[in-house]
PDB file of C-alpha atoms in Angstrom:
ATOM      1  CA  UNK A  24     -30.573-209.481 -84.377  1.00  0.00           C
ATOM      2  CA  UNK A  25     -31.292-212.462 -86.634  1.00  0.00           C
ATOM      3  CA  UNK A  26     -33.645-210.335 -88.744  1.00  0.00           C
ATOM      4  CA  UNK A  27     -30.914-207.659 -89.179  1.00  0.00           C
ATOM      5  CA  UNK A  28     -28.403-210.265 -90.385  1.00  0.00           C
ATOM      6  CA  UNK A  29     -30.913-211.667 -92.909  1.00  0.00           C
ATOM      7  CA  UNK A  30     -31.760-208.195 -94.227  1.00  0.00           C
ATOM      8  CA  UNK A  31     -28.062-207.289 -94.513  1.00  0.00           C
ATOM      9  CA  UNK A  32     -27.250-210.515 -96.396  1.00  0.00           C
ATOM     10  CA  UNK A  33     -30.195-209.978 -98.731  1.00  0.00           C
ATOM     11  CA  UNK A  34     -28.933-206.473 -99.512  1.00  0.00           C
ATOM     12  CA  UNK A  35     -25.393-207.720-100.217  1.00  0.00           C
ATOM     13  CA  UNK A  36     -26.568-210.500-102.543  1.00  0.00           C
ATOM     14  CA  UNK A  37     -28.987-208.256-104.401  1.00  0.00           C
ATOM     15  CA  UNK A  38     -26.362-205.553-104.998  1.00  0.00           C
ATOM     16  CA  UNK A  39     -25.175-207.275-108.171  1.00  0.00           C
ATOM     17  CA  UNK A  40     -28.702-207.245-109.568  1.00  0.00           C
ATOM     18  CA  UNK A  41     -29.237-203.594-108.687  1.00  0.00           C
ATOM     19  CA  UNK A  42     -25.952-202.294-110.008  1.00  0.00           C
ATOM     20  CA  UNK A  43     -25.763-204.368-113.180  1.00  0.00           C
ATOM     21  CA  UNK A  44     -24.066-207.154-114.993  1.00  0.00           C
ATOM     22  CA  UNK A  45     -20.505-208.342-114.656  1.00  0.00           C
ATOM     23  CA  UNK A  46     -18.591-210.054-117.451  1.00  0.00           C
ATOM     24  CA  UNK A  47     -15.561-212.292-117.218  1.00  0.00           C
ATOM     25  CA  UNK A  48     -13.175-214.652-118.974  1.00  0.00           C
ATOM     26  CA  UNK A  49     -10.535-217.136-117.919  1.00  0.00           C
ATOM     27  CA  UNK A  50      -9.241-217.458-121.482  1.00  0.00           C
ATOM     28  CA  UNK A  51      -7.912-213.994-122.285  1.00  0.00           C
ATOM     29  CA  UNK A  52      -5.173-213.977-124.904  1.00  0.00           C
ATOM     30  CA  UNK A  53      -2.063-211.966-124.133  1.00  0.00           C
ATOM     31  CA  UNK A  54       0.925-211.874-126.436  1.00  0.00           C
ATOM     32  CA  UNK A  55       4.073-209.821-126.365  1.00  0.00           C
ATOM     33  CA  UNK A  56       6.794-209.007-128.828  1.00  0.00           C
ATOM     34  CA  UNK A  57      10.345-207.870-128.240  1.00  0.00           C
ATOM     35  CA  UNK A  58      11.593-206.826-131.673  1.00  0.00           C
ATOM     36  CA  UNK A  59      15.270-205.992-131.217  1.00  0.00           C
ATOM     37  CA  UNK A  60      17.929-205.552-133.912  1.00  0.00           C
ATOM     38  CA  UNK A  61      19.417-209.016-133.315  1.00  0.00           C
ATOM     39  CA  UNK A  62      16.420-211.125-132.316  1.00  0.00           C
ATOM     40  CA  UNK A  63      12.627-211.190-132.316  1.00  0.00           C
ATOM     41  CA  UNK A  64      11.138-212.736-129.160  1.00  0.00           C
ATOM     42  CA  UNK A  65       7.430-213.579-128.998  1.00  0.00           C
ATOM     43  CA  UNK A  66       5.285-215.334-126.406  1.00  0.00           C
ATOM     44  CA  UNK A  67       1.580-215.956-125.894  1.00  0.00           C
ATOM     45  CA  UNK A  68      -0.795-217.164-123.222  1.00  0.00           C
ATOM     46  CA  UNK A  69      -4.503-217.912-123.435  1.00  0.00           C
ATOM     47  CA  UNK A  70      -5.134-217.980-119.692  1.00  0.00           C
ATOM     48  CA  UNK A  71      -5.595-214.327-118.786  1.00  0.00           C
ATOM     49  CA  UNK A  72      -8.485-213.593-116.451  1.00  0.00           C
ATOM     50  CA  UNK A  73     -10.629-210.499-116.774  1.00  0.00           C
ATOM     51  CA  UNK A  74     -13.643-209.149-114.884  1.00  0.00           C
ATOM     52  CA  UNK A  75     -15.573-206.137-116.181  1.00  0.00           C
ATOM     53  CA  UNK A  76     -18.330-204.445-114.170  1.00  0.00           C
ATOM     54  CA  UNK A  77     -20.787-203.208-116.810  1.00  0.00           C
ATOM     55  CA  UNK A  78     -22.476-200.819-114.374  1.00  0.00           C
ATOM     56  CA  UNK A  79     -19.323-198.845-113.561  1.00  0.00           C
ATOM     57  CA  UNK A  80     -16.694-199.675-116.190  1.00  0.00           C
ATOM     58  CA  UNK A  81     -14.303-200.997-113.566  1.00  0.00           C
ATOM     59  CA  UNK A  82     -12.018-203.643-114.991  1.00  0.00           C
ATOM     60  CA  UNK A  83      -9.408-206.044-113.632  1.00  0.00           C
ATOM     61  CA  UNK A  84      -7.101-208.260-115.646  1.00  0.00           C
ATOM     62  CA  UNK A  85      -4.481-210.742-114.461  1.00  0.00           C
ATOM     63  CA  UNK A  86      -2.087-213.149-116.138  1.00  0.00           C
ATOM     64  CA  UNK A  87       0.273-215.731-114.675  1.00  0.00           C
ATOM     65  CA  UNK A  88       3.766-214.953-115.952  1.00  0.00           C
ATOM     66  CA  UNK A  89       4.733-218.639-116.163  1.00  0.00           C
ATOM     67  CA  UNK A  90       1.806-219.278-118.517  1.00  0.00           C
ATOM     68  CA  UNK A  91       3.546-217.559-121.459  1.00  0.00           C
ATOM     69  CA  UNK A  92       4.637-220.022-124.136  1.00  0.00           C
ATOM     70  CA  UNK A  93       7.702-219.365-126.291  1.00  0.00           C
ATOM     71  CA  UNK A  94       8.949-220.931-129.507  1.00  0.00           C
ATOM     72  CA  UNK A  95      12.150-222.026-127.760  1.00  0.00           C
ATOM     73  CA  UNK A  96      12.191-223.639-124.308  1.00  0.00           C
ATOM     74  CA  UNK A  97      15.456-221.860-123.416  1.00  0.00           C
ATOM     75  CA  UNK A  98      13.842-218.455-124.061  1.00  0.00           C
ATOM     76  CA  UNK A  99      10.979-219.409-121.765  1.00  0.00           C
ATOM     77  CA  UNK A 100      13.394-220.521-119.050  1.00  0.00           C
ATOM     78  CA  UNK A 101      15.439-217.300-119.249  1.00  0.00           C
ATOM     79  CA  UNK A 102      12.267-215.192-119.311  1.00  0.00           C
ATOM     80  CA  UNK A 103      10.908-216.800-116.131  1.00  0.00           C
ATOM     81  CA  UNK A 104      14.124-217.228-114.149  1.00  0.00           C
ATOM     82  CA  UNK A 105      16.414-214.375-115.196  1.00  0.00           C
ATOM     83  CA  UNK A 106      14.217-211.491-116.306  1.00  0.00           C
ATOM     84  CA  UNK A 107      10.694-211.768-114.871  1.00  0.00           C
ATOM     85  CA  UNK A 108      11.615-213.746-111.741  1.00  0.00           C
ATOM     86  CA  UNK A 109       8.184-215.362-111.974  1.00  0.00           C
ATOM     87  CA  UNK A 110       8.578-217.402-108.810  1.00  0.00           C
ATOM     88  CA  UNK A 111       8.960-214.121-106.902  1.00  0.00           C
ATOM     89  CA  UNK A 112       6.508-212.089-109.047  1.00  0.00           C
ATOM     90  CA  UNK A 113       3.988-214.637-110.379  1.00  0.00           C
ATOM     91  CA  UNK A 114       1.376-212.283-111.900  1.00  0.00           C
ATOM     92  CA  UNK A 115       0.929-209.281-114.092  1.00  0.00           C
ATOM     93  CA  UNK A 116      -2.159-207.318-112.988  1.00  0.00           C
ATOM     94  CA  UNK A 117      -4.117-204.352-114.315  1.00  0.00           C
ATOM     95  CA  UNK A 118      -6.783-202.685-112.147  1.00  0.00           C
ATOM     96  CA  UNK A 119      -8.614-199.721-113.516  1.00  0.00           C
ATOM     97  CA  UNK A 120     -11.570-197.976-115.032  1.00  0.00           C
ATOM     98  CA  UNK A 121     -12.802-197.437-118.580  1.00  0.00           C
ATOM     99  CA  UNK A 122     -12.930-193.676-119.045  1.00  0.00           C
ATOM    100  CA  UNK A 123     -16.225-192.346-120.484  1.00  0.00           C
ATOM    101  CA  UNK A 124     -17.849-195.703-119.761  1.00  0.00           C
ATOM    102  CA  UNK A 125     -21.322-194.201-120.212  1.00  0.00           C
ATOM    103  CA  UNK A 126     -20.642-193.971-123.992  1.00  0.00           C
ATOM    104  CA  UNK A 127     -20.176-197.750-124.291  1.00  0.00           C
ATOM    105  CA  UNK A 128     -23.355-199.838-124.530  1.00  0.00           C
ATOM    106  CA  UNK A 129     -22.693-203.561-124.087  1.00  0.00           C
ATOM    107  CA  UNK A 130     -26.390-204.285-124.627  1.00  0.00           C
ATOM    108  CA  UNK A 131     -26.235-203.042-128.227  1.00  0.00           C
ATOM    109  CA  UNK A 132     -24.250-204.606-131.081  1.00  0.00           C
ATOM    110  CA  UNK A 133     -21.531-202.320-132.374  1.00  0.00           C
ATOM    111  CA  UNK A 134     -17.948-201.170-131.995  1.00  0.00           C
ATOM    112  CA  UNK A 135     -16.904-198.789-129.229  1.00  0.00           C
ATOM    113  CA  UNK A 136     -13.612-197.079-128.434  1.00  0.00           C
ATOM    114  CA  UNK A 137     -12.537-196.454-124.875  1.00  0.00           C
ATOM    115  CA  UNK A 138      -9.501-195.852-122.705  1.00  0.00           C
ATOM    116  CA  UNK A 139      -8.597-197.950-119.697  1.00  0.00           C
ATOM    117  CA  UNK A 140      -6.840-195.956-116.992  1.00  0.00           C
ATOM    118  CA  UNK A 141      -5.392-197.557-113.902  1.00  0.00           C
ATOM    119  CA  UNK A 142      -2.444-199.338-112.357  1.00  0.00           C
ATOM    120  CA  UNK A 143      -0.368-201.972-114.128  1.00  0.00           C
ATOM    121  CA  UNK A 144       1.778-204.168-111.895  1.00  0.00           C
ATOM    122  CA  UNK A 145       4.573-206.189-113.472  1.00  0.00           C
ATOM    123  CA  UNK A 146       7.680-207.594-111.778  1.00  0.00           C
ATOM    124  CA  UNK A 147       6.548-206.106-108.455  1.00  0.00           C
ATOM    125  CA  UNK A 148       6.439-202.556-109.832  1.00  0.00           C
ATOM    126  CA  UNK A 149       3.214-200.597-110.269  1.00  0.00           C
ATOM    127  CA  UNK A 150       2.789-197.764-112.756  1.00  0.00           C
ATOM    128  CA  UNK A 151      -0.238-195.718-113.768  1.00  0.00           C
ATOM    129  CA  UNK A 152      -1.113-196.326-117.431  1.00  0.00           C
ATOM    130  CA  UNK A 153      -3.636-195.324-120.081  1.00  0.00           C
ATOM    131  CA  UNK A 154      -4.442-197.971-122.660  1.00  0.00           C
ATOM    132  CA  UNK A 155      -6.754-197.598-125.671  1.00  0.00           C
ATOM    133  CA  UNK A 156      -9.398-200.361-125.715  1.00  0.00           C
ATOM    134  CA  UNK A 157     -11.703-201.384-128.549  1.00  0.00           C
ATOM    135  CA  UNK A 158     -14.946-203.050-127.493  1.00  0.00           C
ATOM    136  CA  UNK A 159     -17.038-205.027-129.939  1.00  0.00           C
ATOM    137  CA  UNK A 160     -20.498-206.381-129.212  1.00  0.00           C
ATOM    138  CA  UNK A 161     -21.776-209.028-131.619  1.00  0.00           C
ATOM    139  CA  UNK A 162     -25.017-210.936-131.049  1.00  0.00           C
ATOM    140  CA  UNK A 163     -25.095-209.503-127.522  1.00  0.00           C
ATOM    141  CA  UNK A 164     -21.639-210.868-126.626  1.00  0.00           C
ATOM    142  CA  UNK A 165     -18.893-208.339-125.822  1.00  0.00           C
ATOM    143  CA  UNK A 166     -15.198-208.676-126.581  1.00  0.00           C
ATOM    144  CA  UNK A 167     -12.313-206.263-126.083  1.00  0.00           C
ATOM    145  CA  UNK A 168      -8.869-205.710-127.565  1.00  0.00           C
ATOM    146  CA  UNK A 169      -5.973-203.530-126.464  1.00  0.00           C
ATOM    147  CA  UNK A 170      -2.470-202.919-127.784  1.00  0.00           C
ATOM    148  CA  UNK A 171       0.196-200.977-125.919  1.00  0.00           C
ATOM    149  CA  UNK A 172       3.879-201.065-125.037  1.00  0.00           C
ATOM    150  CA  UNK A 173       5.809-201.068-121.800  1.00  0.00           C
ATOM    151  CA  UNK A 174       9.360-199.953-121.097  1.00  0.00           C
ATOM    152  CA  UNK A 175      11.225-202.739-119.305  1.00  0.00           C
ATOM    153  CA  UNK A 176      13.149-200.179-117.240  1.00  0.00           C
ATOM    154  CA  UNK A 177       9.859-198.816-115.811  1.00  0.00           C
ATOM    155  CA  UNK A 178       9.236-202.210-114.224  1.00  0.00           C
ATOM    156  CA  UNK A 179      12.847-202.770-113.130  1.00  0.00           C
ATOM    157  CA  UNK A 180      13.334-205.665-115.532  1.00  0.00           C
ATOM    158  CA  UNK A 181      17.085-205.749-115.951  1.00  0.00           C
ATOM    159  CA  UNK A 182      18.722-206.999-119.127  1.00  0.00           C
ATOM    160  CA  UNK A 183      22.402-208.037-118.885  1.00  0.00           C
ATOM    161  CA  UNK A 184      24.727-206.101-121.211  1.00  0.00           C
ATOM    162  CA  UNK A 185      25.799-209.303-122.963  1.00  0.00           C
ATOM    163  CA  UNK A 186      22.260-209.772-124.408  1.00  0.00           C
ATOM    164  CA  UNK A 187      21.182-206.110-124.527  1.00  0.00           C
ATOM    165  CA  UNK A 188      21.011-206.128-128.348  1.00  0.00           C
ATOM    166  CA  UNK A 189      18.760-209.218-128.286  1.00  0.00           C
ATOM    167  CA  UNK A 190      15.966-207.687-126.217  1.00  0.00           C
ATOM    168  CA  UNK A 191      14.032-204.513-127.032  1.00  0.00           C
ATOM    169  CA  UNK A 192      13.866-201.785-124.400  1.00  0.00           C
ATOM    170  CA  UNK A 193      10.114-201.457-125.069  1.00  0.00           C
ATOM    171  CA  UNK A 194       7.916-204.520-125.457  1.00  0.00           C
ATOM    172  CA  UNK A 195       4.634-204.536-127.418  1.00  0.00           C
ATOM    173  CA  UNK A 196       1.684-206.193-125.685  1.00  0.00           C
ATOM    174  CA  UNK A 197      -1.604-207.284-127.277  1.00  0.00           C
ATOM    175  CA  UNK A 198      -4.634-208.337-125.227  1.00  0.00           C
ATOM    176  CA  UNK A 199      -7.823-209.914-126.552  1.00  0.00           C
ATOM    177  CA  UNK A 200     -10.782-211.127-124.462  1.00  0.00           C
ATOM    178  CA  UNK A 201     -14.166-212.640-125.248  1.00  0.00           C
ATOM    179  CA  UNK A 202     -16.376-211.872-122.271  1.00  0.00           C
ATOM    180  CA  UNK A 203     -19.230-213.933-120.868  1.00  0.00           C
ATOM    181  CA  UNK A 204     -21.855-212.913-118.305  1.00  0.00           C
ATOM    182  CA  UNK A 205     -20.786-213.752-114.756  1.00  0.00           C
ATOM    183  CA  UNK A 206     -23.596-215.724-113.165  1.00  0.00           C
ATOM    184  CA  UNK A 207     -24.934-214.287-109.972  1.00  0.00           C
TER     185      UNK A 207
END
């Protein structure tokens, strides 16, 4: 029995070495822009977390909603309390796969285009999305960038009529990550 447990544990711990490298960051940059006719609203965070499995192309990204910083404190307060309800829905999360992952070589310097497909959860709502991703490997270190937009209505983010002209119906999102090897 003891020998079986040891063999099983050895297999679990060696799986990472067999199946390949994982990369991560805790400092992913996410910014968004609502460019409406009356007002431009921008916010940024540098605390997004990302894990990329280089053997399979599986990727997960998460950001704490309260971590977004705005130019005006009142905008940040309204964003968290009235629109995103960040106490109730604290994270935005993407879980997915890079399509055609076999065409991207993180061991070789260069630029690679890919598409992340998977589920994006914001404000408690999950939608399937496809997002173009640009990977860049420089001196053996990978980074990735993505730009896409989301419709607020898709994620049940309600905007009161009194400020409807101040907030765009579709918000542009930019993501940028510098990835480091995850130690085993």
